[in-house]
Amino acid sequence: MISLEEEGKNEGLESIIYICARCGRELKPHDFELLHSIKCIYCGSKIIYKVRKPSVKKIKAI
Ligand SMILES: [Zn+2]
């Protein structure tokens, strides 16, 4: 019998990052907090993609 862990149980481990549409650099939510606005800290572009980085799941093989 196999019991699967519920998806989304470890939501806290999932990190969200932002990618600038113009220069393609990686931005973190912390960077926007410093600026008090959503824009790229490198080139000033206001077009930012939100990217979800799913946490890596480790599966035990018996
Ligand atoms: Zn940029």
XYZ file of C-alpha atoms and ligand atoms in Angstrom:
63
model
C 0.000 0.000 0.000
C 1.296 3.415 -0.963
C 0.269 6.633 0.730
C 0.969 9.853 -1.108
C 1.624 13.106 0.678
C -0.819 15.852 -0.105
C 0.297 18.334 -2.690
C 0.849 21.810 -1.329
C 1.635 20.596 2.142
C 5.078 22.150 1.972
C 3.916 25.384 0.373
C 6.158 27.378 2.627
C 9.216 25.929 0.943
C 8.108 27.067 -2.484
C 9.960 30.179 -3.489
C 8.668 32.779 -5.916
C 11.142 34.701 -8.008
C 10.767 37.430 -10.586
C 12.382 37.698 -14.002
C 12.796 41.004 -15.802
C 11.289 40.935 -19.289
C 13.878 43.365 -20.663
C 17.230 42.251 -19.262
C 16.255 38.776 -18.079
C 17.835 39.153 -14.673
C 16.518 37.400 -11.627
C 14.827 39.547 -9.012
C 13.621 38.741 -5.546
C 10.577 40.097 -3.704
C 12.997 41.622 -1.218
C 14.362 43.887 -3.966
C 10.935 45.402 -4.562
C 10.506 46.075 -0.883
C 13.598 48.233 -0.979
C 12.308 50.162 -3.998
C 8.718 50.363 -2.761
C 7.605 49.607 -6.316
C 7.612 46.722 -8.761
C 10.376 47.354 -11.242
C 13.712 45.940 -12.257
C 16.541 47.156 -10.044
C 19.015 46.733 -12.910
C 17.381 48.351 -15.950
C 14.245 49.966 -14.495
C 11.822 47.954 -16.600
C 8.348 47.581 -15.136
C 7.560 44.397 -17.020
C 8.338 41.592 -14.621
C 7.489 37.930 -14.892
C 6.506 36.037 -11.800
C 8.077 32.587 -11.736
C 7.302 29.883 -9.266
C 10.151 27.642 -8.237
C 8.702 24.400 -6.974
C 10.577 22.782 -4.165
C 12.431 19.670 -5.120
C 10.665 16.595 -3.929
C 12.690 13.766 -2.592
C 11.213 10.358 -3.076
C 12.411 7.423 -1.119
C 12.775 4.240 -3.065
C 12.456 1.122 -1.043
Zn 15.812 44.511 -16.086
